[in-house]
Amino acid sequence: MLNTVASNIAHIEREIAQSCRQSGRSDDRVMLLAVTKTVNVERILEAVAAGQRRFGENYVQEAVEKIQTLRELHPELLRGSGEQVPLEWHLIGPLQNNKTRIVAEYFDWVQSLDALKTAQRLSAQRPADLPDLQICIQVNVDGAATKSGVAPQDVPDLALAIQALPRLRLRGLMSIPNPQDSLLQTLALHARVHDLLHKLNQHPAFAALPLDTLSMGMSGDMHEAIAAGSTMVRIGTAIFGAR
Ligand SMILES: *Cc1c(COP(=O)(O)O)cnc(C)c1O
């Protein structure tokens, strides 16, 4: 029998709890972001029925169409409408500057921020009646030439510049390392991002409101990411099957 979305989510939640225990993080909470690129609205609603509220999307146009459909079908899942915890949308794919306005209007988080110009546009375009847009800087931790993301040494300056912008709230770092030859190498890359966040939090600019988010780990490296301190794992395949 095929696994259902609900049983897959329950399974992942158990694995997250187990990874936390094995890493001595018994009190920590690691949030589950369900990655729904190429996943249709019907299957997203299966995840919603199972209690999932945080969703990650890679492609702006695809995401906005699904968000609009969900709002029409289920207005009760909107922010500020009743008892339900509202759905939360995270952009985890590349963001071009000609898409910033629609992203500022539809998303709750942008995890893939890698340029100050993009941050300035999001700041100016975030509608005044919405809460601050939550931001993670994407770090290119393994130095892969083809990938987006900021080089680790450039992260502090960008973080300080974003921190000064209105309507954005910097929350932390996101990384998507390429698969490594060994689990130890994977662990070491995740640990570098963890250390980078730790160093940022030493800066007085973040003393009052420390950066609290490390978005690391996907279906294949969730355990190593949690061992290195991840606070949000981004899981697609293990919930919805192969794309
Ligand atoms: C697709 C994607 C994921 C989910 O990957 P799975 O291996 O399917 O769990 C996570 N993060 C990003 C940035 C992605 O593009």
PDB file of C-alpha atoms and ligand atoms in Angstrom:
ATOM      1  CA  MET A   1       0.000   0.000   0.000  1.00  0.00           C
ATOM      2  CA  LEU A   2       1.183   3.524  -0.758  1.00  0.00           C
ATOM      3  CA  ASN A   3       2.063   5.746   2.134  1.00  0.00           C
ATOM      4  CA  THR A   4      -0.275   8.651   2.553  1.00  0.00           C
ATOM      5  CA  VAL A   5       0.855  12.211   3.025  1.00  0.00           C
ATOM      6  CA  ALA A   6      -0.472  12.112   6.605  1.00  0.00           C
ATOM      7  CA  SER A   7       1.445   8.981   7.569  1.00  0.00           C
ATOM      8  CA  ASN A   8       4.605  10.319   5.909  1.00  0.00           C
ATOM      9  CA  ILE A   9       4.353  13.523   7.950  1.00  0.00           C
ATOM     10  CA  ALA A  10       3.832  11.542  11.154  1.00  0.00           C
ATOM     11  CA  HIS A  11       6.865   9.427  10.279  1.00  0.00           C
ATOM     12  CA  ILE A  12       9.059  12.500   9.645  1.00  0.00           C
ATOM     13  CA  GLU A  13       7.919  14.085  12.913  1.00  0.00           C
ATOM     14  CA  ARG A  14       9.006  10.921  14.754  1.00  0.00           C
ATOM     15  CA  GLU A  15      12.361  10.966  12.961  1.00  0.00           C
ATOM     16  CA  ILE A  16      12.878  14.622  13.870  1.00  0.00           C
ATOM     17  CA  ALA A  17      12.164  13.839  17.525  1.00  0.00           C
ATOM     18  CA  GLN A  18      14.535  10.873  17.413  1.00  0.00           C
ATOM     19  CA  SER A  19      17.328  12.933  15.791  1.00  0.00           C
ATOM     20  CA  CYS A  20      16.874  15.584  18.487  1.00  0.00           C
ATOM     21  CA  ARG A  21      17.181  12.981  21.241  1.00  0.00           C
ATOM     22  CA  GLN A  22      20.253  11.395  19.644  1.00  0.00           C
ATOM     23  CA  SER A  23      21.876  14.820  19.347  1.00  0.00           C
ATOM     24  CA  GLY A  24      21.138  15.698  22.955  1.00  0.00           C
ATOM     25  CA  ARG A  25      18.645  18.337  21.870  1.00  0.00           C
ATOM     26  CA  SER A  26      15.747  16.920  23.851  1.00  0.00           C
ATOM     27  CA  ASP A  27      14.199  20.290  24.564  1.00  0.00           C
ATOM     28  CA  ASP A  28      14.690  21.747  21.136  1.00  0.00           C
ATOM     29  CA  ARG A  29      12.010  22.068  18.565  1.00  0.00           C
ATOM     30  CA  VAL A  30      12.900  21.560  14.959  1.00  0.00           C
ATOM     31  CA  MET A  31      10.212  22.855  12.634  1.00  0.00           C
ATOM     32  CA  LEU A  32       9.086  20.920   9.607  1.00  0.00           C
ATOM     33  CA  LEU A  33       8.754  22.844   6.359  1.00  0.00           C
ATOM     34  CA  ALA A  34       6.816  20.789   3.784  1.00  0.00           C
ATOM     35  CA  VAL A  35       8.326  21.484   0.363  1.00  0.00           C
ATOM     36  CA  THR A  36       5.538  21.522  -2.223  1.00  0.00           C
ATOM     37  CA  LYS A  37       7.193  22.408  -5.534  1.00  0.00           C
ATOM     38  CA  THR A  38       5.316  20.451  -8.260  1.00  0.00           C
ATOM     39  CA  VAL A  39       2.805  19.248  -5.608  1.00  0.00           C
ATOM     40  CA  ASN A  40      -0.802  20.130  -6.453  1.00  0.00           C
ATOM     41  CA  VAL A  41      -3.345  21.852  -4.226  1.00  0.00           C
ATOM     42  CA  GLU A  42      -5.223  18.634  -3.521  1.00  0.00           C
ATOM     43  CA  ARG A  43      -2.128  17.027  -1.984  1.00  0.00           C
ATOM     44  CA  ILE A  44      -1.204  20.209  -0.147  1.00  0.00           C
ATOM     45  CA  LEU A  45      -4.657  20.004   1.456  1.00  0.00           C
ATOM     46  CA  GLU A  46      -3.890  16.449   2.585  1.00  0.00           C
ATOM     47  CA  ALA A  47      -0.900  17.867   4.445  1.00  0.00           C
ATOM     48  CA  VAL A  48      -3.040  20.678   5.880  1.00  0.00           C
ATOM     49  CA  ALA A  49      -5.569  18.094   7.100  1.00  0.00           C
ATOM     50  CA  ALA A  50      -2.689  16.314   8.849  1.00  0.00           C
ATOM     51  CA  GLY A  51      -1.906  19.530  10.728  1.00  0.00           C
ATOM     52  CA  GLN A  52       0.946  20.847   8.570  1.00  0.00           C
ATOM     53  CA  ARG A  53       0.987  24.657   8.313  1.00  0.00           C
ATOM     54  CA  ARG A  54       4.432  25.646   6.955  1.00  0.00           C
ATOM     55  CA  PHE A  55       5.058  25.207   3.241  1.00  0.00           C
ATOM     56  CA  GLY A  56       8.096  25.879   1.070  1.00  0.00           C
ATOM     57  CA  GLU A  57       7.952  26.715  -2.634  1.00  0.00           C
ATOM     58  CA  ASN A  58      10.732  27.202  -5.214  1.00  0.00           C
ATOM     59  CA  TYR A  59       8.989  28.889  -8.131  1.00  0.00           C
ATOM     60  CA  VAL A  60       7.191  32.180  -7.554  1.00  0.00           C
ATOM     61  CA  GLN A  61       4.538  31.843 -10.255  1.00  0.00           C
ATOM     62  CA  GLU A  62       3.623  28.265  -9.355  1.00  0.00           C
ATOM     63  CA  ALA A  63       3.415  29.189  -5.678  1.00  0.00           C
ATOM     64  CA  VAL A  64       1.246  32.268  -6.160  1.00  0.00           C
ATOM     65  CA  GLU A  65      -1.253  30.322  -8.276  1.00  0.00           C
ATOM     66  CA  LYS A  66      -1.565  27.655  -5.583  1.00  0.00           C
ATOM     67  CA  ILE A  67      -1.820  30.214  -2.778  1.00  0.00           C
ATOM     68  CA  GLN A  68      -4.617  32.022  -4.654  1.00  0.00           C
ATOM     69  CA  THR A  69      -6.500  28.761  -5.226  1.00  0.00           C
ATOM     70  CA  LEU A  70      -6.166  27.777  -1.580  1.00  0.00           C
ATOM     71  CA  ARG A  71      -7.417  31.181  -0.450  1.00  0.00           C
ATOM     72  CA  GLU A  72     -10.503  30.813  -2.622  1.00  0.00           C
ATOM     73  CA  LEU A  73     -11.208  27.242  -1.535  1.00  0.00           C
ATOM     74  CA  HIS A  74     -10.340  27.744   2.135  1.00  0.00           C
ATOM     75  CA  PRO A  75     -10.543  31.358   3.284  1.00  0.00           C
ATOM     76  CA  GLU A  76     -10.496  30.098   6.885  1.00  0.00           C
ATOM     77  CA  LEU A  77      -6.815  29.192   6.401  1.00  0.00           C
ATOM     78  CA  LEU A  78      -5.917  32.869   5.993  1.00  0.00           C
ATOM     79  CA  ARG A  79      -4.129  34.919   8.602  1.00  0.00           C
ATOM     80  CA  GLY A  80      -6.520  36.515  11.050  1.00  0.00           C
ATOM     81  CA  SER A  81      -9.591  34.452  10.183  1.00  0.00           C
ATOM     82  CA  GLY A  82     -10.732  32.494  13.184  1.00  0.00           C
ATOM     83  CA  GLU A  83      -9.251  29.731  15.278  1.00  0.00           C
ATOM     84  CA  GLN A  84      -7.164  27.979  12.643  1.00  0.00           C
ATOM     85  CA  VAL A  85      -3.427  28.526  12.617  1.00  0.00           C
ATOM     86  CA  PRO A  86      -2.896  30.229   9.237  1.00  0.00           C
ATOM     87  CA  LEU A  87      -0.815  28.682   6.480  1.00  0.00           C
ATOM     88  CA  GLU A  88       2.707  30.042   6.189  1.00  0.00           C
ATOM     89  CA  TRP A  89       4.519  30.324   2.828  1.00  0.00           C
ATOM     90  CA  HIS A  90       8.308  30.244   2.547  1.00  0.00           C
ATOM     91  CA  LEU A  91      10.161  31.036  -0.667  1.00  0.00           C
ATOM     92  CA  ILE A  92      13.164  28.692  -0.875  1.00  0.00           C
ATOM     93  CA  GLY A  93      14.041  29.092  -4.571  1.00  0.00           C
ATOM     94  CA  PRO A  94      15.918  31.827  -6.475  1.00  0.00           C
ATOM     95  CA  LEU A  95      14.311  35.262  -6.437  1.00  0.00           C
ATOM     96  CA  GLN A  96      14.722  37.607  -9.395  1.00  0.00           C
ATOM     97  CA  ASN A  97      14.297  41.321  -8.826  1.00  0.00           C
ATOM     98  CA  ASN A  98      11.333  41.535 -11.213  1.00  0.00           C
ATOM     99  CA  LYS A  99       9.398  39.147  -8.891  1.00  0.00           C
ATOM    100  CA  THR A 100      10.014  40.901  -5.584  1.00  0.00           C
ATOM    101  CA  ARG A 101       6.677  42.740  -5.507  1.00  0.00           C
ATOM    102  CA  ILE A 102       4.533  39.640  -5.820  1.00  0.00           C
ATOM    103  CA  VAL A 103       6.738  37.807  -3.315  1.00  0.00           C
ATOM    104  CA  ALA A 104       6.406  40.693  -0.838  1.00  0.00           C
ATOM    105  CA  GLU A 105       2.629  40.459  -1.234  1.00  0.00           C
ATOM    106  CA  TYR A 106       2.146  36.681  -1.018  1.00  0.00           C
ATOM    107  CA  PHE A 107       4.906  35.136   1.076  1.00  0.00           C
ATOM    108  CA  ASP A 108       5.548  35.137   4.839  1.00  0.00           C
ATOM    109  CA  TRP A 109       9.224  34.168   4.590  1.00  0.00           C
ATOM    110  CA  VAL A 110      12.013  34.492   2.023  1.00  0.00           C
ATOM    111  CA  GLN A 111      14.754  31.999   2.877  1.00  0.00           C
ATOM    112  CA  SER A 112      16.738  32.396  -0.340  1.00  0.00           C
ATOM    113  CA  LEU A 113      17.847  36.013   0.005  1.00  0.00           C
ATOM    114  CA  ASP A 114      21.339  36.536  -1.402  1.00  0.00           C
ATOM    115  CA  ALA A 115      21.605  40.203  -2.441  1.00  0.00           C
ATOM    116  CA  LEU A 116      21.098  43.534  -0.716  1.00  0.00           C
ATOM    117  CA  LYS A 117      19.301  44.949  -3.752  1.00  0.00           C
ATOM    118  CA  THR A 118      16.666  42.222  -3.436  1.00  0.00           C
ATOM    119  CA  ALA A 119      16.259  42.953   0.274  1.00  0.00           C
ATOM    120  CA  GLN A 120      15.823  46.674  -0.411  1.00  0.00           C
ATOM    121  CA  ARG A 121      13.107  45.965  -2.958  1.00  0.00           C
ATOM    122  CA  LEU A 122      11.281  43.549  -0.631  1.00  0.00           C
ATOM    123  CA  SER A 123      11.488  46.115   2.168  1.00  0.00           C
ATOM    124  CA  ALA A 124      10.008  48.868   0.006  1.00  0.00           C
ATOM    125  CA  GLN A 125       7.317  46.598  -1.467  1.00  0.00           C
ATOM    126  CA  ARG A 126       6.103  44.761   1.640  1.00  0.00           C
ATOM    127  CA  PRO A 127       2.490  45.912   2.119  1.00  0.00           C
ATOM    128  CA  ALA A 128       2.071  48.005   5.266  1.00  0.00           C
ATOM    129  CA  ASP A 129      -0.897  45.938   6.517  1.00  0.00           C
ATOM    130  CA  LEU A 130       1.104  42.691   6.587  1.00  0.00           C
ATOM    131  CA  PRO A 131       3.517  41.572   9.328  1.00  0.00           C
ATOM    132  CA  ASP A 132       7.239  41.963   8.651  1.00  0.00           C
ATOM    133  CA  LEU A 133       8.567  39.630   5.967  1.00  0.00           C
ATOM    134  CA  GLN A 134      10.758  37.025   7.690  1.00  0.00           C
ATOM    135  CA  ILE A 135      14.174  36.630   6.037  1.00  0.00           C
ATOM    136  CA  CYS A 136      16.976  34.089   5.930  1.00  0.00           C
ATOM    137  CA  ILE A 137      20.221  34.696   4.079  1.00  0.00           C
ATOM    138  CA  GLN A 138      21.119  31.782   1.807  1.00  0.00           C
ATOM    139  CA  VAL A 139      24.740  30.767   2.389  1.00  0.00           C
ATOM    140  CA  ASN A 140      26.747  29.045  -0.329  1.00  0.00           C
ATOM    141  CA  VAL A 141      28.575  26.944   2.241  1.00  0.00           C
ATOM    142  CA  ASP A 142      30.321  24.469  -0.050  1.00  0.00           C
ATOM    143  CA  GLY A 143      31.432  27.102  -2.573  1.00  0.00           C
ATOM    144  CA  ALA A 144      29.654  25.366  -5.464  1.00  0.00           C
ATOM    145  CA  ALA A 145      30.197  27.600  -8.497  1.00  0.00           C
ATOM    146  CA  THR A 146      26.769  27.079 -10.037  1.00  0.00           C
ATOM    147  CA  LYS A 147      24.750  27.812  -6.950  1.00  0.00           C
ATOM    148  CA  SER A 148      23.087  30.886  -5.605  1.00  0.00           C
ATOM    149  CA  GLY A 149      23.837  32.031  -2.101  1.00  0.00           C
ATOM    150  CA  VAL A 150      26.281  34.353  -0.389  1.00  0.00           C
ATOM    151  CA  ALA A 151      29.893  33.366   0.357  1.00  0.00           C
ATOM    152  CA  PRO A 152      30.301  32.835   4.130  1.00  0.00           C
ATOM    153  CA  GLN A 153      32.728  35.781   4.466  1.00  0.00           C
ATOM    154  CA  ASP A 154      30.160  38.147   2.923  1.00  0.00           C
ATOM    155  CA  VAL A 155      27.311  37.156   5.244  1.00  0.00           C
ATOM    156  CA  PRO A 156      28.008  39.561   8.173  1.00  0.00           C
ATOM    157  CA  ASP A 157      27.886  42.762   6.071  1.00  0.00           C
ATOM    158  CA  LEU A 158      24.698  41.664   4.321  1.00  0.00           C
ATOM    159  CA  ALA A 159      23.109  40.671   7.638  1.00  0.00           C
ATOM    160  CA  LEU A 160      23.811  44.089   9.165  1.00  0.00           C
ATOM    161  CA  ALA A 161      22.419  45.876   6.100  1.00  0.00           C
ATOM    162  CA  ILE A 162      19.214  43.803   6.146  1.00  0.00           C
ATOM    163  CA  GLN A 163      18.824  44.346   9.881  1.00  0.00           C
ATOM    164  CA  ALA A 164      18.566  48.103   9.200  1.00  0.00           C
ATOM    165  CA  LEU A 165      15.705  47.786   6.671  1.00  0.00           C
ATOM    166  CA  PRO A 166      12.079  48.352   7.699  1.00  0.00           C
ATOM    167  CA  ARG A 167       9.363  45.693   7.161  1.00  0.00           C
ATOM    168  CA  LEU A 168      11.940  42.894   7.069  1.00  0.00           C
ATOM    169  CA  ARG A 169      12.905  40.759  10.024  1.00  0.00           C
ATOM    170  CA  LEU A 170      16.140  38.846   9.646  1.00  0.00           C
ATOM    171  CA  ARG A 171      15.737  35.405  11.261  1.00  0.00           C
ATOM    172  CA  GLY A 172      18.880  33.501  10.298  1.00  0.00           C
ATOM    173  CA  LEU A 173      20.570  31.432   7.616  1.00  0.00           C
ATOM    174  CA  MET A 174      19.584  28.851   5.030  1.00  0.00           C
ATOM    175  CA  SER A 175      21.866  26.456   3.162  1.00  0.00           C
ATOM    176  CA  ILE A 176      21.549  23.793   0.466  1.00  0.00           C
ATOM    177  CA  PRO A 177      24.882  21.955   0.369  1.00  0.00           C
ATOM    178  CA  ASN A 178      25.480  19.514  -2.465  1.00  0.00           C
ATOM    179  CA  PRO A 179      25.444  15.840  -1.500  1.00  0.00           C
ATOM    180  CA  GLN A 180      28.836  14.890  -0.028  1.00  0.00           C
ATOM    181  CA  ASP A 181      30.788  11.633  -0.142  1.00  0.00           C
ATOM    182  CA  SER A 182      30.344  10.957   3.539  1.00  0.00           C
ATOM    183  CA  LEU A 183      27.975  11.810   6.349  1.00  0.00           C
ATOM    184  CA  LEU A 184      30.887  13.389   8.225  1.00  0.00           C
ATOM    185  CA  GLN A 185      31.488  15.824   5.372  1.00  0.00           C
ATOM    186  CA  THR A 186      27.790  16.686   5.317  1.00  0.00           C
ATOM    187  CA  LEU A 187      27.842  17.209   9.062  1.00  0.00           C
ATOM    188  CA  ALA A 188      30.903  19.471   8.769  1.00  0.00           C
ATOM    189  CA  LEU A 189      29.190  21.715   6.200  1.00  0.00           C
ATOM    190  CA  HIS A 190      26.084  22.071   8.357  1.00  0.00           C
ATOM    191  CA  ALA A 191      28.308  22.809  11.357  1.00  0.00           C
ATOM    192  CA  ARG A 192      29.967  25.672   9.443  1.00  0.00           C
ATOM    193  CA  VAL A 193      26.577  27.339   8.923  1.00  0.00           C
ATOM    194  CA  HIS A 194      25.765  26.820  12.589  1.00  0.00           C
ATOM    195  CA  ASP A 195      29.056  28.492  13.581  1.00  0.00           C
ATOM    196  CA  LEU A 196      28.385  31.370  11.212  1.00  0.00           C
ATOM    197  CA  LEU A 197      25.037  32.054  12.894  1.00  0.00           C
ATOM    198  CA  HIS A 198      26.662  31.817  16.297  1.00  0.00           C
ATOM    199  CA  LYS A 199      29.271  34.408  15.286  1.00  0.00           C
ATOM    200  CA  LEU A 200      26.619  36.749  13.876  1.00  0.00           C
ATOM    201  CA  ASN A 201      24.793  36.622  17.182  1.00  0.00           C
ATOM    202  CA  GLN A 202      27.912  37.920  18.953  1.00  0.00           C
ATOM    203  CA  HIS A 203      27.413  41.250  17.167  1.00  0.00           C
ATOM    204  CA  PRO A 204      25.656  43.938  19.269  1.00  0.00           C
ATOM    205  CA  ALA A 205      23.158  44.518  16.431  1.00  0.00           C
ATOM    206  CA  PHE A 206      21.604  41.145  17.251  1.00  0.00           C
ATOM    207  CA  ALA A 207      21.869  41.305  21.035  1.00  0.00           C
ATOM    208  CA  ALA A 208      18.252  42.305  21.675  1.00  0.00           C
ATOM    209  CA  LEU A 209      16.725  39.887  19.205  1.00  0.00           C
ATOM    210  CA  PRO A 210      19.114  37.023  18.399  1.00  0.00           C
ATOM    211  CA  LEU A 211      18.855  35.295  15.046  1.00  0.00           C
ATOM    212  CA  ASP A 212      17.017  32.056  15.806  1.00  0.00           C
ATOM    213  CA  THR A 213      16.686  30.164  12.526  1.00  0.00           C
ATOM    214  CA  LEU A 214      18.994  27.671  10.845  1.00  0.00           C
ATOM    215  CA  SER A 215      17.183  26.250   7.834  1.00  0.00           C
ATOM    216  CA  MET A 216      19.255  23.184   6.977  1.00  0.00           C
ATOM    217  CA  GLY A 217      18.496  19.615   6.018  1.00  0.00           C
ATOM    218  CA  MET A 218      16.365  17.960   3.336  1.00  0.00           C
ATOM    219  CA  SER A 219      15.031  14.416   2.936  1.00  0.00           C
ATOM    220  CA  GLY A 220      18.545  13.018   2.442  1.00  0.00           C
ATOM    221  CA  ASP A 221      20.500  14.826   5.178  1.00  0.00           C
ATOM    222  CA  MET A 222      17.943  15.668   7.835  1.00  0.00           C
ATOM    223  CA  HIS A 223      19.671  13.761  10.615  1.00  0.00           C
ATOM    224  CA  GLU A 224      23.093  15.383  10.061  1.00  0.00           C
ATOM    225  CA  ALA A 225      21.473  18.825   9.821  1.00  0.00           C
ATOM    226  CA  ILE A 226      19.667  18.345  13.139  1.00  0.00           C
ATOM    227  CA  ALA A 227      22.853  17.069  14.752  1.00  0.00           C
ATOM    228  CA  ALA A 228      24.543  20.319  13.644  1.00  0.00           C
ATOM    229  CA  GLY A 229      21.787  22.511  15.115  1.00  0.00           C
ATOM    230  CA  SER A 230      19.159  22.918  12.386  1.00  0.00           C
ATOM    231  CA  THR A 231      15.928  24.554  13.566  1.00  0.00           C
ATOM    232  CA  MET A 232      13.996  23.984  10.330  1.00  0.00           C
ATOM    233  CA  VAL A 233      14.210  21.033   7.982  1.00  0.00           C
ATOM    234  CA  ARG A 234      12.840  21.358   4.438  1.00  0.00           C
ATOM    235  CA  ILE A 235      11.286  18.069   3.365  1.00  0.00           C
ATOM    236  CA  GLY A 236       9.704  17.312   0.002  1.00  0.00           C
ATOM    237  CA  THR A 237      10.360  13.802  -1.282  1.00  0.00           C
ATOM    238  CA  ALA A 238       9.902  12.026   2.051  1.00  0.00           C
ATOM    239  CA  ILE A 239       6.409  13.531   2.379  1.00  0.00           C
ATOM    240  CA  PHE A 240       5.070  13.697  -1.170  1.00  0.00           C
ATOM    241  CA  GLY A 241       7.198  11.094  -2.973  1.00  0.00           C
ATOM    242  CA  ALA A 242       9.675  11.504  -5.827  1.00  0.00           C
ATOM    243  CA  ARG A 243       9.105  14.469  -8.121  1.00  0.00           C
TER     244      ARG A 243
HETATM  245  C1  LIG B   1      13.368  20.727  -3.338  1.00  0.00           C
HETATM  246  C2  LIG B   1      14.002  21.383  -2.164  1.00  0.00           C
HETATM  247  C3  LIG B   1      13.939  20.797  -0.881  1.00  0.00           C
HETATM  248  C4  LIG B   1      13.304  19.464  -0.598  1.00  0.00           C
HETATM  249  O1  LIG B   1      14.145  18.442  -1.042  1.00  0.00           O
HETATM  250  P1  LIG B   1      13.772  16.890  -0.816  1.00  0.00           P
HETATM  251  O2  LIG B   1      15.043  16.191  -1.090  1.00  0.00           O
HETATM  252  O3  LIG B   1      12.689  16.590  -1.800  1.00  0.00           O
HETATM  253  O4  LIG B   1      13.311  16.736   0.590  1.00  0.00           O
HETATM  254  C5  LIG B   1      14.508  21.494   0.164  1.00  0.00           C
HETATM  255  N1  LIG B   1      15.118  22.687  -0.009  1.00  0.00           N
HETATM  256  C6  LIG B   1      15.202  23.277  -1.224  1.00  0.00           C
HETATM  257  C7  LIG B   1      15.866  24.583  -1.347  1.00  0.00           C
HETATM  258  C8  LIG B   1      14.653  22.633  -2.328  1.00  0.00           C
HETATM  259  O5  LIG B   1      14.758  23.218  -3.542  1.00  0.00           O
END
